[in-house]
PDB file of C-alpha atoms in Angstrom:
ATOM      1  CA  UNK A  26      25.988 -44.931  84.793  1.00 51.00           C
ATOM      2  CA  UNK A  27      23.516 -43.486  82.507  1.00 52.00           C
ATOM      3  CA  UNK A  28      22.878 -40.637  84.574  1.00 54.00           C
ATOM      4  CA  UNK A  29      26.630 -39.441  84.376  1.00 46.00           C
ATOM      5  CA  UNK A  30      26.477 -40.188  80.841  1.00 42.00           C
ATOM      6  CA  UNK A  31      24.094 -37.757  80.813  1.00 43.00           C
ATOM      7  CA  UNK A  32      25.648 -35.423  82.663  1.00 48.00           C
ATOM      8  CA  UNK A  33      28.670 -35.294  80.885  1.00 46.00           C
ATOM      9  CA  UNK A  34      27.224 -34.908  77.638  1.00 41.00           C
ATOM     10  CA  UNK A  35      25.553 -32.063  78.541  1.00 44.00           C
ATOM     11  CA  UNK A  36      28.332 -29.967  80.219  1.00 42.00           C
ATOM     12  CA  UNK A  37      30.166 -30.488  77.269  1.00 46.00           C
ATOM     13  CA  UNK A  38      27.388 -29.443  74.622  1.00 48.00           C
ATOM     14  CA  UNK A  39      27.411 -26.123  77.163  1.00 44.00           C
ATOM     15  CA  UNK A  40      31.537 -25.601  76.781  1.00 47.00           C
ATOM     16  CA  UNK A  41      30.686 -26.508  72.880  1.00 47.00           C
ATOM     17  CA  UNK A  42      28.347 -23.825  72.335  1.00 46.00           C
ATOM     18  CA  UNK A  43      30.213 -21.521  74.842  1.00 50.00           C
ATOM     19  CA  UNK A  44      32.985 -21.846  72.944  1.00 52.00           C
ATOM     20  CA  UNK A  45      31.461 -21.258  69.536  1.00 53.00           C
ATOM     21  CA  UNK A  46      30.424 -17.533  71.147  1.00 54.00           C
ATOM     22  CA  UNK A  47      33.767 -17.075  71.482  1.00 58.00           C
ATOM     23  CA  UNK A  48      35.114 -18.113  68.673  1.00 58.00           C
ATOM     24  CA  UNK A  49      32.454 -15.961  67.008  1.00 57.00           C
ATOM     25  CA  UNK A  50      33.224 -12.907  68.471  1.00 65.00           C
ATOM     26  CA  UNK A  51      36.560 -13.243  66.935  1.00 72.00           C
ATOM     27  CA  UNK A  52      34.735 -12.464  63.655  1.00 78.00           C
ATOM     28  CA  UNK A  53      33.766  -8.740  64.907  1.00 89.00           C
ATOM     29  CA  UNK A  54      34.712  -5.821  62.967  1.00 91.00           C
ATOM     30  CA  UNK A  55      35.038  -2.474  64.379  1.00 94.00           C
ATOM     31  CA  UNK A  56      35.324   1.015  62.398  1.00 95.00           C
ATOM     32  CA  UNK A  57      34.524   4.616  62.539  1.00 95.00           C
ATOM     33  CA  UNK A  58      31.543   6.016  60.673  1.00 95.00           C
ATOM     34  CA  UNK A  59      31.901   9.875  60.907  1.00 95.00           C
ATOM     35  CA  UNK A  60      28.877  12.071  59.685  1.00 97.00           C
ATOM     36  CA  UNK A  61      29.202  15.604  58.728  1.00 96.00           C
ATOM     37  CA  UNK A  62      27.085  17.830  57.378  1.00 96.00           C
ATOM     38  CA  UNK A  63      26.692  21.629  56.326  1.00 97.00           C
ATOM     39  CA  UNK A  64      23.767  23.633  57.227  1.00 97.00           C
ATOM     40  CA  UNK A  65      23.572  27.704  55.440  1.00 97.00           C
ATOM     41  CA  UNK A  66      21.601  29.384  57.914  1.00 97.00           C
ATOM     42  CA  UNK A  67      20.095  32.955  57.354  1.00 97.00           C
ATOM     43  CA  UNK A  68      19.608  35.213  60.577  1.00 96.00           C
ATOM     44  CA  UNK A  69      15.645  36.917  59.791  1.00 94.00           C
ATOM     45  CA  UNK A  70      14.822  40.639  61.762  1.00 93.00           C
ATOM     46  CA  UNK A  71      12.292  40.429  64.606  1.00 87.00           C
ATOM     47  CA  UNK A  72       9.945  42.900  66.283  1.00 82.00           C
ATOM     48  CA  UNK A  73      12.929  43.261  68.690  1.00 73.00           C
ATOM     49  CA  UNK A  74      14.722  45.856  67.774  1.00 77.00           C
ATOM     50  CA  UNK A  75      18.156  44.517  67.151  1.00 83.00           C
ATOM     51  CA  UNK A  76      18.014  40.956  66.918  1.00 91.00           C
ATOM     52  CA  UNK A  77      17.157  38.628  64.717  1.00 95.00           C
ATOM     53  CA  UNK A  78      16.219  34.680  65.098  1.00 96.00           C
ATOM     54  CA  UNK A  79      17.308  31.287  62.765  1.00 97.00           C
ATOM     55  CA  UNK A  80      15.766  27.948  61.843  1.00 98.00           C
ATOM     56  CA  UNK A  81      17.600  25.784  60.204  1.00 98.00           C
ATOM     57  CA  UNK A  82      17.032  21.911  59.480  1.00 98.00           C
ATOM     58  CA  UNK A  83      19.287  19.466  57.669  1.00 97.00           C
ATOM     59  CA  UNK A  84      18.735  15.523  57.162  1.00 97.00           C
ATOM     60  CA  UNK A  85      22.034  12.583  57.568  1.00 97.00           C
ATOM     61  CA  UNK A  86      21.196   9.423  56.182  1.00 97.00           C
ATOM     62  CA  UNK A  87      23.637   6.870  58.553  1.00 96.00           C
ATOM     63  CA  UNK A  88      23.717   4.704  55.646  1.00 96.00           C
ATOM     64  CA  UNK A  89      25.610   7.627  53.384  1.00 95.00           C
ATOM     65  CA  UNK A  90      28.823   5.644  55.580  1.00 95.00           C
ATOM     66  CA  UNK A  91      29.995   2.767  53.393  1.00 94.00           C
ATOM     67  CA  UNK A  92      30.900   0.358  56.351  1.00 93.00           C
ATOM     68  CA  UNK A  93      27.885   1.223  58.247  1.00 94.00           C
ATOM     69  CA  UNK A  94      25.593   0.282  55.002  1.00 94.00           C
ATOM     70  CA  UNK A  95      27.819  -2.940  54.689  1.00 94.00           C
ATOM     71  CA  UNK A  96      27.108  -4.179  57.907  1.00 94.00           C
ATOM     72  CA  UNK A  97      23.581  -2.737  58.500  1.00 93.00           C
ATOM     73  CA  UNK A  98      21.986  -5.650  59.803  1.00 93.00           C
ATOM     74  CA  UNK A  99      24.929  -7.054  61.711  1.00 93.00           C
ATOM     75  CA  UNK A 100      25.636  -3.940  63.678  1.00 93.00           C
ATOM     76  CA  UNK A 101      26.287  -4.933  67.674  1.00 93.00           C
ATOM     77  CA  UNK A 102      26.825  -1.730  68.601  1.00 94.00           C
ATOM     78  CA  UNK A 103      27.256   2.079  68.444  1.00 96.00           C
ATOM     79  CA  UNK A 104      29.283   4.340  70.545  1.00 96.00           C
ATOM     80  CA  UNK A 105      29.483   7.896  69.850  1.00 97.00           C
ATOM     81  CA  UNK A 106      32.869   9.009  70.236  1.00 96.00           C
ATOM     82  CA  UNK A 107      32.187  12.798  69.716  1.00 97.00           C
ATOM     83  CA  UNK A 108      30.323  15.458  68.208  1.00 98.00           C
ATOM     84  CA  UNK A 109      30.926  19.223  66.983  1.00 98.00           C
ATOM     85  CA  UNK A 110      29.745  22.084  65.509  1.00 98.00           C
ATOM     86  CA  UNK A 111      32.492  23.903  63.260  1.00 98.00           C
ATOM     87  CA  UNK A 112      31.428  28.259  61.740  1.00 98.00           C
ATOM     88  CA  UNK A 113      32.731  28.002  58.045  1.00 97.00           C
ATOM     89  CA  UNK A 114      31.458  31.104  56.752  1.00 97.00           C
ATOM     90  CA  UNK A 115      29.756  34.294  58.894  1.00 96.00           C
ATOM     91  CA  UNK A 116      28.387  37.430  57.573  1.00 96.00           C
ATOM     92  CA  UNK A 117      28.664  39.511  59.642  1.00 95.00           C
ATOM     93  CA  UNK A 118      31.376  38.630  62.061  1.00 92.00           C
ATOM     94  CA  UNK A 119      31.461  38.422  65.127  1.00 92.00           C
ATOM     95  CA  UNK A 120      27.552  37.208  65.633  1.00 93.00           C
ATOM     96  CA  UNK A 121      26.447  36.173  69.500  1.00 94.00           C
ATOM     97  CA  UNK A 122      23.624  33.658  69.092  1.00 95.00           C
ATOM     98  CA  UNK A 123      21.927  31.957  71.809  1.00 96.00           C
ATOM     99  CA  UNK A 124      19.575  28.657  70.592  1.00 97.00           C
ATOM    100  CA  UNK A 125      19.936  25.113  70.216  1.00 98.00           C
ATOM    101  CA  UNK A 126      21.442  21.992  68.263  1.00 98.00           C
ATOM    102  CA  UNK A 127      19.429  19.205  67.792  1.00 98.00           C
ATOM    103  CA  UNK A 128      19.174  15.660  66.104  1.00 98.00           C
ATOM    104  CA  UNK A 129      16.000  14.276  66.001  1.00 98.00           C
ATOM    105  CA  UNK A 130      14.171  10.850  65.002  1.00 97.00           C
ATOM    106  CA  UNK A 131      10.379   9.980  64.883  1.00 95.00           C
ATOM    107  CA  UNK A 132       9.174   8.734  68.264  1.00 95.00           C
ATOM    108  CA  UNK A 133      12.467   9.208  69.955  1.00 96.00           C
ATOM    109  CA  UNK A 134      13.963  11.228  72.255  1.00 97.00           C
ATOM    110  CA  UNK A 135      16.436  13.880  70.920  1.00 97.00           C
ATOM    111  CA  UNK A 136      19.981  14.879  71.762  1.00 98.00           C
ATOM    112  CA  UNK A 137      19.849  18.688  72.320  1.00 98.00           C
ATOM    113  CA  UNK A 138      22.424  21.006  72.944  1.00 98.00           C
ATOM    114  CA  UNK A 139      22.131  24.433  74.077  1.00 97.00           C
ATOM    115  CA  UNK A 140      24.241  27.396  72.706  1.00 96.00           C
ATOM    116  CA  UNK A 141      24.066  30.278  74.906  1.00 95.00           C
ATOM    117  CA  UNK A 142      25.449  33.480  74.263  1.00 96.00           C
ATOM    118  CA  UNK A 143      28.275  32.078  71.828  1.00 96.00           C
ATOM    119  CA  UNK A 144      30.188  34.041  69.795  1.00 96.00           C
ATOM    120  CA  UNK A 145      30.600  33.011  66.346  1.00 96.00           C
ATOM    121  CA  UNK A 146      33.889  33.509  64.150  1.00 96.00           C
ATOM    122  CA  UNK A 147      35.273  31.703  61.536  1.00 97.00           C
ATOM    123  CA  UNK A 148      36.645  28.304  62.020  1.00 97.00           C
ATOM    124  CA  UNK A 149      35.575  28.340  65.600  1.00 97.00           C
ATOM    125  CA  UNK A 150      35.100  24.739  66.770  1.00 98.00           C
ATOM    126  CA  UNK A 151      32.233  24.472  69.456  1.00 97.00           C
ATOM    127  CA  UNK A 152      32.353  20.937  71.128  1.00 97.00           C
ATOM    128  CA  UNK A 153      29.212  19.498  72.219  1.00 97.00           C
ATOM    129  CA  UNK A 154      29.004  17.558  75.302  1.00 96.00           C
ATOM    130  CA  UNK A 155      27.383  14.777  76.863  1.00 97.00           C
ATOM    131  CA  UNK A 156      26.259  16.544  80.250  1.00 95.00           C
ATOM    132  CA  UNK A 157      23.149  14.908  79.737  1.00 95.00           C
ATOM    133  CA  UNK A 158      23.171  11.621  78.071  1.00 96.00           C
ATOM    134  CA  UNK A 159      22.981  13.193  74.774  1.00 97.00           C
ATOM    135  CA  UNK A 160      25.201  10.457  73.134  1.00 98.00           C
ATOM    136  CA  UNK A 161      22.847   8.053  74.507  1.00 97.00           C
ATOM    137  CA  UNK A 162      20.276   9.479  72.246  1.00 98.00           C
ATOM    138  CA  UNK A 163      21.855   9.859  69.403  1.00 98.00           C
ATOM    139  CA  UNK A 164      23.060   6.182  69.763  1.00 97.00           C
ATOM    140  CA  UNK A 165      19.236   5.727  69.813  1.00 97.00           C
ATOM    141  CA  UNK A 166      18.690   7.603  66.811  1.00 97.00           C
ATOM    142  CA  UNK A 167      21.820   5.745  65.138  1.00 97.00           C
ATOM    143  CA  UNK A 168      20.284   2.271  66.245  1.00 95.00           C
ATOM    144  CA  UNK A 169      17.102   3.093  63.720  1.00 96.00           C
ATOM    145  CA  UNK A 170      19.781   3.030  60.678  1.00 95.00           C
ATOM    146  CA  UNK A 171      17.162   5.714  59.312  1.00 96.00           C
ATOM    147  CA  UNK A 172      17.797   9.129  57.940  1.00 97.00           C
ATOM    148  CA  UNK A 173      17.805  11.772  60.965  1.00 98.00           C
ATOM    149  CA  UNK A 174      17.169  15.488  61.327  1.00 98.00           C
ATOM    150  CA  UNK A 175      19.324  18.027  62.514  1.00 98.00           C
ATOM    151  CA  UNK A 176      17.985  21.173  63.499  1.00 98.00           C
ATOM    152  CA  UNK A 177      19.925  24.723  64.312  1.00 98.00           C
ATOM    153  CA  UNK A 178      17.525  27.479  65.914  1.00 98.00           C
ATOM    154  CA  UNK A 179      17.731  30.314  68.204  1.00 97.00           C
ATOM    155  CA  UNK A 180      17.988  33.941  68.301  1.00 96.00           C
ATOM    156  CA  UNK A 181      21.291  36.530  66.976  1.00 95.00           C
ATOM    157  CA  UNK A 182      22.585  39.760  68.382  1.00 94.00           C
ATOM    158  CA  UNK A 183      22.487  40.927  64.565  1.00 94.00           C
ATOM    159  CA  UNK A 184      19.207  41.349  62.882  1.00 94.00           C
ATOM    160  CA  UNK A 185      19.933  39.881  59.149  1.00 94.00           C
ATOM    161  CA  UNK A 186      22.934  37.856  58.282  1.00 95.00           C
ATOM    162  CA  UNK A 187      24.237  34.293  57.740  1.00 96.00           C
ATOM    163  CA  UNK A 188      26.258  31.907  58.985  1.00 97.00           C
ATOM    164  CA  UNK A 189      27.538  28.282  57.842  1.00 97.00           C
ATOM    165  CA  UNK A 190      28.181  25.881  60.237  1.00 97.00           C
ATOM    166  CA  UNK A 191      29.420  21.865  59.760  1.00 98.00           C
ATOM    167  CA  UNK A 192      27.760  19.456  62.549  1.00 98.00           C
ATOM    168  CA  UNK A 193      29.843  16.250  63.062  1.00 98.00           C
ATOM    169  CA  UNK A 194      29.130  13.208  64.479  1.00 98.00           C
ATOM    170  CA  UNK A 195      31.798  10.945  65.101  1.00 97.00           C
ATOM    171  CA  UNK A 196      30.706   7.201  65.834  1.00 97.00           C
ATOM    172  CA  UNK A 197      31.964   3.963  66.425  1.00 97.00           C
ATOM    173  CA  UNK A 198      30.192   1.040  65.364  1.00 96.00           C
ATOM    174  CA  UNK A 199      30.963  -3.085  66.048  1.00 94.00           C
ATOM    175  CA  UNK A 200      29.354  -5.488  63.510  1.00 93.00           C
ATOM    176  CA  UNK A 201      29.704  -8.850  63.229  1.00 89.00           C
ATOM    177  CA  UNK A 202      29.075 -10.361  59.793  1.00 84.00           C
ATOM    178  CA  UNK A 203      28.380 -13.727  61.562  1.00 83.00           C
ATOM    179  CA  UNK A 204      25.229 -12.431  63.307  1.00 71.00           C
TER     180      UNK A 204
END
């Protein structure tokens, strides 16, 4: 008899404790914590006649997003939802630039896009895809809750000018303030 007694107690200290995951999980919060940022870059002449190249670097602190400073430590997870590069401003227009995008944390892998023969104007939207797993990285890079570089190089079919661009990230986060 003691033996069942024991047995019973502890399948129901399992369906207790089961059932206090559950009910916790009813505690999660979910919101979006969007990060944009503006980076002025100026277009220097090369030794190539005709072109010129670009180098631009910009930090985003993830905790600038109220929410996501709110719930730092009780973050579950990230999902990125999407990310963009928007031209605000050109000089001269149209430029063709060829280069890369990329975010970048210490002793991670980055997310990298390349940008290959794109023609700038103003208010074009370029849309930056996950092709290979570059959300996954910038989840990664999210997931450190530290400030983050991103980075805007390559070369232009013009040999001097500027151009503005906004980078967004748009991410999804699940906290739970129980955790």
């Amino acid at each position: 008899m003691k033996k069942y007694l024991l047995i019973f107690l502890a399948l129901t200290s399992v369906g207790f404790f089961s059932s206090c995951e559950k009910l916790k999980s009813l505690a999660d919060v979910e919101f979006d914590a969007d990060y944009e940022t503006e980076l002025n870059v100026d277009i220097q002449p090369t030794f190539k006649s005709g072109v010129g190249t670009f180098n631009q670097t910009i930090t985003i602190d993830p905790l600038t997003n109220a929410d996501f400073q709110k719930y730092k430590d009780k973050i579950k997870n990230i999902s990125i939802s999407s990310a963009e590069i928007t031209i605000t401003q050109l000089d001269p227009s149209p430029i063709v630039i060829s280069g890369t995008l990329t975010a970048s944390a210490p002793n991670l892998p980055s997310a990298s896009w390349s940008l290959n023969n794109e023609t700038l104007t103003v208010n074009k939207v370029i849309t930056l895809d996950n092709n290979n797993q570059q959300f996954d990285k910038l989840k990664d890079i999210f997931n450190t809750k530290n400030p983050f570089d991103v980075n805007v190089q390559g070369q232009a079919s013009v040999p001097q000018g500027t151009f503005k661009c906004k980078v967004k990230f748009k991410t999804k986060v699940k906290a739970n303030p129980l955790n």
